[in-house]
Amino acid sequence: MSGRPRQQLPRNISDDWLKGPPCRIGQVLIRSIAERYQICHREDAERSDLARTGDVEDAAELARYDDRGRYRPLKTAPNLRHGWLLVLPDAAAVKHALDLFYPGRLPAFDAWRQGSLMMTPLRETLGRQTGMYRVTAKITDCEIDALVGRFCRSDGGCLRTIFWKRDENGTVASSRLPPEKFDPSHDQTGHDQPALPLLCQEACNLLVAEARRVVKTTQATSETS
């Protein structure tokens, strides 16, 4: 990790924190201007040609597709579309918008700061799968190491900070990820700015689905060799 000072994170998502300096979470920037809140893509902070909207529910549509119009199944992927400005009246609306951009991440952050966030090892998550996903329990440690290192990387994968371990022994999720991937004080977007972390306490459904694909591919290769 770098020697830069660790950012000071708020105890919770309070109204006072939102009214402070520009706030960042994932690829979203929040600014308090003239008793209202403006939300935009962090990379659009200096643009004056943004499409303006005042409907908080528009956040769901803004989060649905990337710049090329492709569906975003993983909302914490680093491909949030550009070109919009969401103007909201109060902190409650901001929190609602953030939950549409990044579902469940604000409650996870609050739970973590209160010491009540529960983490689930990947092996436990895979071990409780049923039906077509039961086969994921057969994935090897080497396959997990490669899969997580590829699927969960911040650059092109997912902006969440990983808190879960590979197994009950506390094995790191993947040795192919840098230490910063597990550090909530690190800005996963790579901009090195103070930002609220998107915490990952358990492997997501998309990672489980990818684990199934890896296992099935290995099985098919074994059968044909």
Short mmCIF file of C-alpha atoms in Angstrom, two decimals:
data_model
loop_
_atom_site.label_atom_id
_atom_site.label_comp_id
_atom_site.label_asym_id
_atom_site.label_seq_id
_atom_site.Cartn_x
_atom_site.Cartn_y
_atom_site.Cartn_z
CA MET A 1 0.00 0.00 0.00
CA SER A 2 1.04 3.58 -0.56
CA GLY A 3 2.23 5.81 2.26
CA ARG A 4 -0.56 8.34 1.75
CA PRO A 5 -2.67 9.32 4.79
CA ARG A 6 -5.71 7.13 5.32
CA GLN A 7 -8.95 8.94 4.65
CA GLN A 8 -11.23 9.63 7.59
CA LEU A 9 -14.55 7.90 7.01
CA PRO A 10 -17.82 9.16 8.52
CA ARG A 11 -19.42 7.14 11.28
CA ASN A 12 -22.59 6.87 9.18
CA ILE A 13 -24.31 8.51 6.23
CA SER A 14 -25.48 11.60 8.10
CA ASP A 15 -27.02 14.76 6.68
CA ASP A 16 -24.08 16.77 8.05
CA TRP A 17 -21.61 14.61 6.13
CA LEU A 18 -23.53 15.16 2.90
CA LYS A 19 -23.42 18.93 3.44
CA GLY A 20 -19.68 18.93 3.89
CA PRO A 21 -17.02 18.87 1.14
CA PRO A 22 -17.87 17.07 -2.10
CA CYS A 23 -18.77 13.48 -1.20
CA ARG A 24 -17.87 10.50 -3.34
CA ILE A 25 -19.08 6.93 -3.42
CA GLY A 26 -18.02 4.62 -6.23
CA GLN A 27 -18.19 6.67 -9.42
CA VAL A 28 -20.75 9.10 -7.98
CA LEU A 29 -20.04 12.65 -6.81
CA ILE A 30 -22.43 14.49 -4.44
CA ARG A 31 -22.28 18.25 -3.91
CA SER A 32 -24.41 20.48 -1.68
CA ILE A 33 -25.23 23.69 -3.58
CA ALA A 34 -27.75 26.34 -2.53
CA GLU A 35 -29.69 24.11 -0.13
CA ARG A 36 -29.98 21.38 -2.76
CA TYR A 37 -27.89 18.41 -3.74
CA GLN A 38 -26.32 17.76 -7.13
CA ILE A 39 -25.22 14.27 -8.09
CA CYS A 40 -23.20 13.41 -11.17
CA HIS A 41 -20.50 11.04 -12.41
CA ARG A 42 -17.22 11.89 -10.71
CA GLU A 43 -15.53 12.34 -14.07
CA ASP A 44 -18.20 14.88 -15.11
CA ALA A 45 -17.57 17.28 -12.22
CA GLU A 46 -16.36 20.11 -14.49
CA ARG A 47 -18.84 19.63 -17.34
CA SER A 48 -21.57 22.22 -18.02
CA ASP A 49 -23.49 20.26 -20.66
CA LEU A 50 -25.00 17.55 -18.43
CA ALA A 51 -28.58 16.39 -18.95
CA ARG A 52 -30.42 17.65 -15.86
CA THR A 53 -33.18 15.80 -14.01
CA GLY A 54 -34.91 16.30 -10.68
CA ASP A 55 -36.61 12.92 -10.38
CA VAL A 56 -34.80 10.68 -7.91
CA GLU A 57 -36.26 7.57 -9.58
CA ASP A 58 -34.25 8.43 -12.71
CA ALA A 59 -31.20 7.13 -10.84
CA ALA A 60 -32.40 3.58 -11.53
CA GLU A 61 -32.41 4.19 -15.28
CA LEU A 62 -29.06 6.01 -15.15
CA ALA A 63 -27.54 2.99 -13.43
CA ARG A 64 -29.07 0.46 -15.81
CA TYR A 65 -26.93 0.98 -18.94
CA ASP A 66 -23.35 2.04 -19.68
CA ASP A 67 -22.19 4.71 -22.13
CA ARG A 68 -22.69 2.32 -25.06
CA GLY A 69 -26.20 1.35 -24.02
CA ARG A 70 -25.22 -2.07 -22.71
CA TYR A 71 -27.05 -3.44 -19.68
CA ARG A 72 -25.08 -3.32 -16.42
CA PRO A 73 -25.87 -6.50 -14.44
CA LEU A 74 -23.33 -5.50 -11.77
CA LYS A 75 -24.14 -2.04 -10.42
CA THR A 76 -20.76 -1.72 -8.71
CA ALA A 77 -18.86 -2.31 -11.96
CA PRO A 78 -16.71 0.70 -13.01
CA ASN A 79 -18.85 1.48 -16.06
CA LEU A 80 -21.46 3.93 -14.81
CA ARG A 81 -22.68 6.07 -17.69
CA HIS A 82 -21.65 9.73 -18.06
CA GLY A 83 -23.50 12.89 -19.06
CA TRP A 84 -26.22 13.39 -16.42
CA LEU A 85 -26.92 15.68 -13.46
CA LEU A 86 -29.39 14.69 -10.75
CA VAL A 87 -30.65 17.63 -8.65
CA LEU A 88 -32.37 16.61 -5.41
CA PRO A 89 -34.04 18.57 -2.58
CA ASP A 90 -32.80 16.81 0.54
CA ALA A 91 -30.56 14.17 2.09
CA ALA A 92 -33.33 11.57 2.13
CA ALA A 93 -33.63 11.81 -1.65
CA VAL A 94 -29.84 11.56 -1.99
CA LYS A 95 -29.75 8.37 0.06
CA HIS A 96 -32.57 6.92 -2.02
CA ALA A 97 -30.69 7.76 -5.22
CA LEU A 98 -27.50 6.19 -3.89
CA ASP A 99 -29.40 3.01 -3.08
CA LEU A 100 -30.56 2.92 -6.71
CA PHE A 101 -27.03 3.47 -8.00
CA TYR A 102 -25.47 1.04 -5.52
CA PRO A 103 -28.16 -1.20 -3.97
CA GLY A 104 -27.57 -2.17 -0.37
CA ARG A 105 -24.19 -0.48 -0.05
CA LEU A 106 -25.24 2.31 2.35
CA PRO A 107 -26.76 -0.14 4.88
CA ALA A 108 -23.63 -2.29 4.58
CA PHE A 109 -21.43 0.71 5.32
CA ASP A 110 -23.50 1.74 8.33
CA ALA A 111 -23.49 -1.83 9.67
CA TRP A 112 -19.71 -2.02 9.28
CA ARG A 113 -19.10 1.23 11.14
CA GLN A 114 -21.39 0.01 13.92
CA GLY A 115 -19.51 -3.28 14.11
CA SER A 116 -22.46 -5.41 13.04
CA LEU A 117 -21.61 -6.26 9.42
CA MET A 118 -21.49 -10.03 8.98
CA MET A 119 -19.00 -11.48 6.50
CA THR A 120 -19.50 -14.86 4.80
CA PRO A 121 -16.54 -16.91 3.45
CA LEU A 122 -16.80 -17.83 -0.22
CA ARG A 123 -16.67 -21.56 0.52
CA GLU A 124 -19.71 -21.17 2.79
CA THR A 125 -21.57 -19.23 0.12
CA LEU A 126 -20.83 -21.89 -2.48
CA GLY A 127 -21.56 -24.73 -0.08
CA ARG A 128 -25.14 -23.58 0.47
CA GLN A 129 -26.01 -23.37 -3.22
CA THR A 130 -28.74 -25.64 -4.54
CA GLY A 131 -30.05 -26.79 -7.91
CA MET A 132 -27.93 -25.91 -10.91
CA TYR A 133 -25.49 -23.96 -8.72
CA ARG A 134 -24.71 -26.83 -6.35
CA VAL A 135 -21.77 -27.75 -8.58
CA THR A 136 -19.95 -24.53 -7.61
CA ALA A 137 -18.80 -26.23 -4.39
CA LYS A 138 -16.45 -28.32 -6.57
CA ILE A 139 -14.37 -25.34 -7.68
CA THR A 140 -10.71 -25.69 -6.67
CA ASP A 141 -8.71 -23.18 -4.67
CA CYS A 142 -6.55 -22.45 -7.70
CA GLU A 143 -9.65 -21.80 -9.79
CA ILE A 144 -11.03 -19.49 -7.09
CA ASP A 145 -7.76 -17.59 -6.96
CA ALA A 146 -7.85 -16.97 -10.70
CA LEU A 147 -11.60 -16.32 -10.89
CA VAL A 148 -11.74 -13.75 -8.07
CA GLY A 149 -8.55 -12.10 -9.27
CA ARG A 150 -10.16 -11.58 -12.67
CA PHE A 151 -13.82 -11.03 -11.86
CA CYS A 152 -13.48 -8.81 -8.79
CA ARG A 153 -10.57 -6.58 -9.81
CA SER A 154 -11.36 -2.87 -9.51
CA ASP A 155 -10.02 -2.05 -12.97
CA GLY A 156 -12.78 -3.34 -15.22
CA GLY A 157 -14.38 -5.69 -12.70
CA CYS A 158 -16.01 -4.39 -9.52
CA LEU A 159 -15.45 -1.35 -7.31
CA ARG A 160 -16.35 -3.07 -4.06
CA THR A 161 -13.83 -3.46 -1.26
CA ILE A 162 -13.71 -7.18 -0.43
CA PHE A 163 -14.23 -8.12 3.21
CA TRP A 164 -15.03 -11.82 2.81
CA LYS A 165 -12.41 -14.57 2.93
CA ARG A 166 -12.04 -17.63 0.75
CA ASP A 167 -12.71 -20.08 3.58
CA GLU A 168 -13.19 -20.46 7.32
CA ASN A 169 -9.41 -20.40 7.80
CA GLY A 170 -9.32 -16.76 6.75
CA THR A 171 -7.53 -17.32 3.43
CA VAL A 172 -7.42 -14.16 1.36
CA ALA A 173 -10.06 -14.04 -1.39
CA SER A 174 -7.41 -14.00 -4.12
CA SER A 175 -3.64 -13.63 -4.05
CA ARG A 176 -3.90 -12.02 -7.48
CA LEU A 177 -5.55 -8.89 -6.10
CA PRO A 178 -3.50 -6.05 -4.59
CA PRO A 179 -3.73 -5.32 -0.84
CA GLU A 180 -5.67 -2.13 -1.64
CA LYS A 181 -8.61 -4.24 -2.81
CA PHE A 182 -9.23 -5.16 0.82
CA ASP A 183 -8.62 -1.67 2.25
CA PRO A 184 -11.78 0.45 2.85
CA SER A 185 -9.69 3.62 2.96
CA HIS A 186 -8.54 3.08 -0.64
CA ASP A 187 -10.40 4.73 -3.53
CA GLN A 188 -11.14 1.74 -5.79
CA THR A 189 -11.76 4.01 -8.81
CA GLY A 190 -8.04 4.76 -8.91
CA HIS A 191 -8.50 8.51 -8.53
CA ASP A 192 -6.92 8.49 -5.06
CA GLN A 193 -9.60 10.76 -3.57
CA PRO A 194 -11.53 10.44 -0.29
CA ALA A 195 -14.52 8.25 -1.07
CA LEU A 196 -17.08 6.19 0.77
CA PRO A 197 -16.20 2.50 0.22
CA LEU A 198 -18.56 0.07 -1.45
CA LEU A 199 -18.20 -2.84 0.92
CA CYS A 200 -18.54 -6.46 -0.15
CA GLN A 201 -19.37 -8.77 2.75
CA GLU A 202 -20.32 -11.81 0.67
CA ALA A 203 -19.75 -13.08 -2.86
CA CYS A 204 -22.46 -11.80 -5.20
CA ASN A 205 -24.75 -13.92 -7.36
CA LEU A 206 -22.79 -13.00 -10.47
CA LEU A 207 -19.58 -14.36 -8.99
CA VAL A 208 -21.39 -17.56 -8.01
CA ALA A 209 -22.70 -17.88 -11.57
CA GLU A 210 -19.19 -17.40 -12.93
CA ALA A 211 -17.89 -20.06 -10.52
CA ARG A 212 -20.45 -22.46 -11.99
CA ARG A 213 -19.21 -21.66 -15.49
CA VAL A 214 -15.61 -22.35 -14.43
CA VAL A 215 -16.52 -25.72 -12.90
CA LYS A 216 -18.64 -26.78 -15.87
CA THR A 217 -15.87 -25.80 -18.28
CA THR A 218 -13.35 -27.85 -16.30
CA GLN A 219 -15.70 -30.84 -16.26
CA ALA A 220 -16.33 -30.60 -20.01
CA THR A 221 -12.61 -30.41 -20.71
CA SER A 222 -11.94 -33.48 -18.53
CA GLU A 223 -14.64 -35.47 -20.33
CA THR A 224 -13.20 -34.75 -23.77
CA SER A 225 -9.54 -35.28 -22.91
#
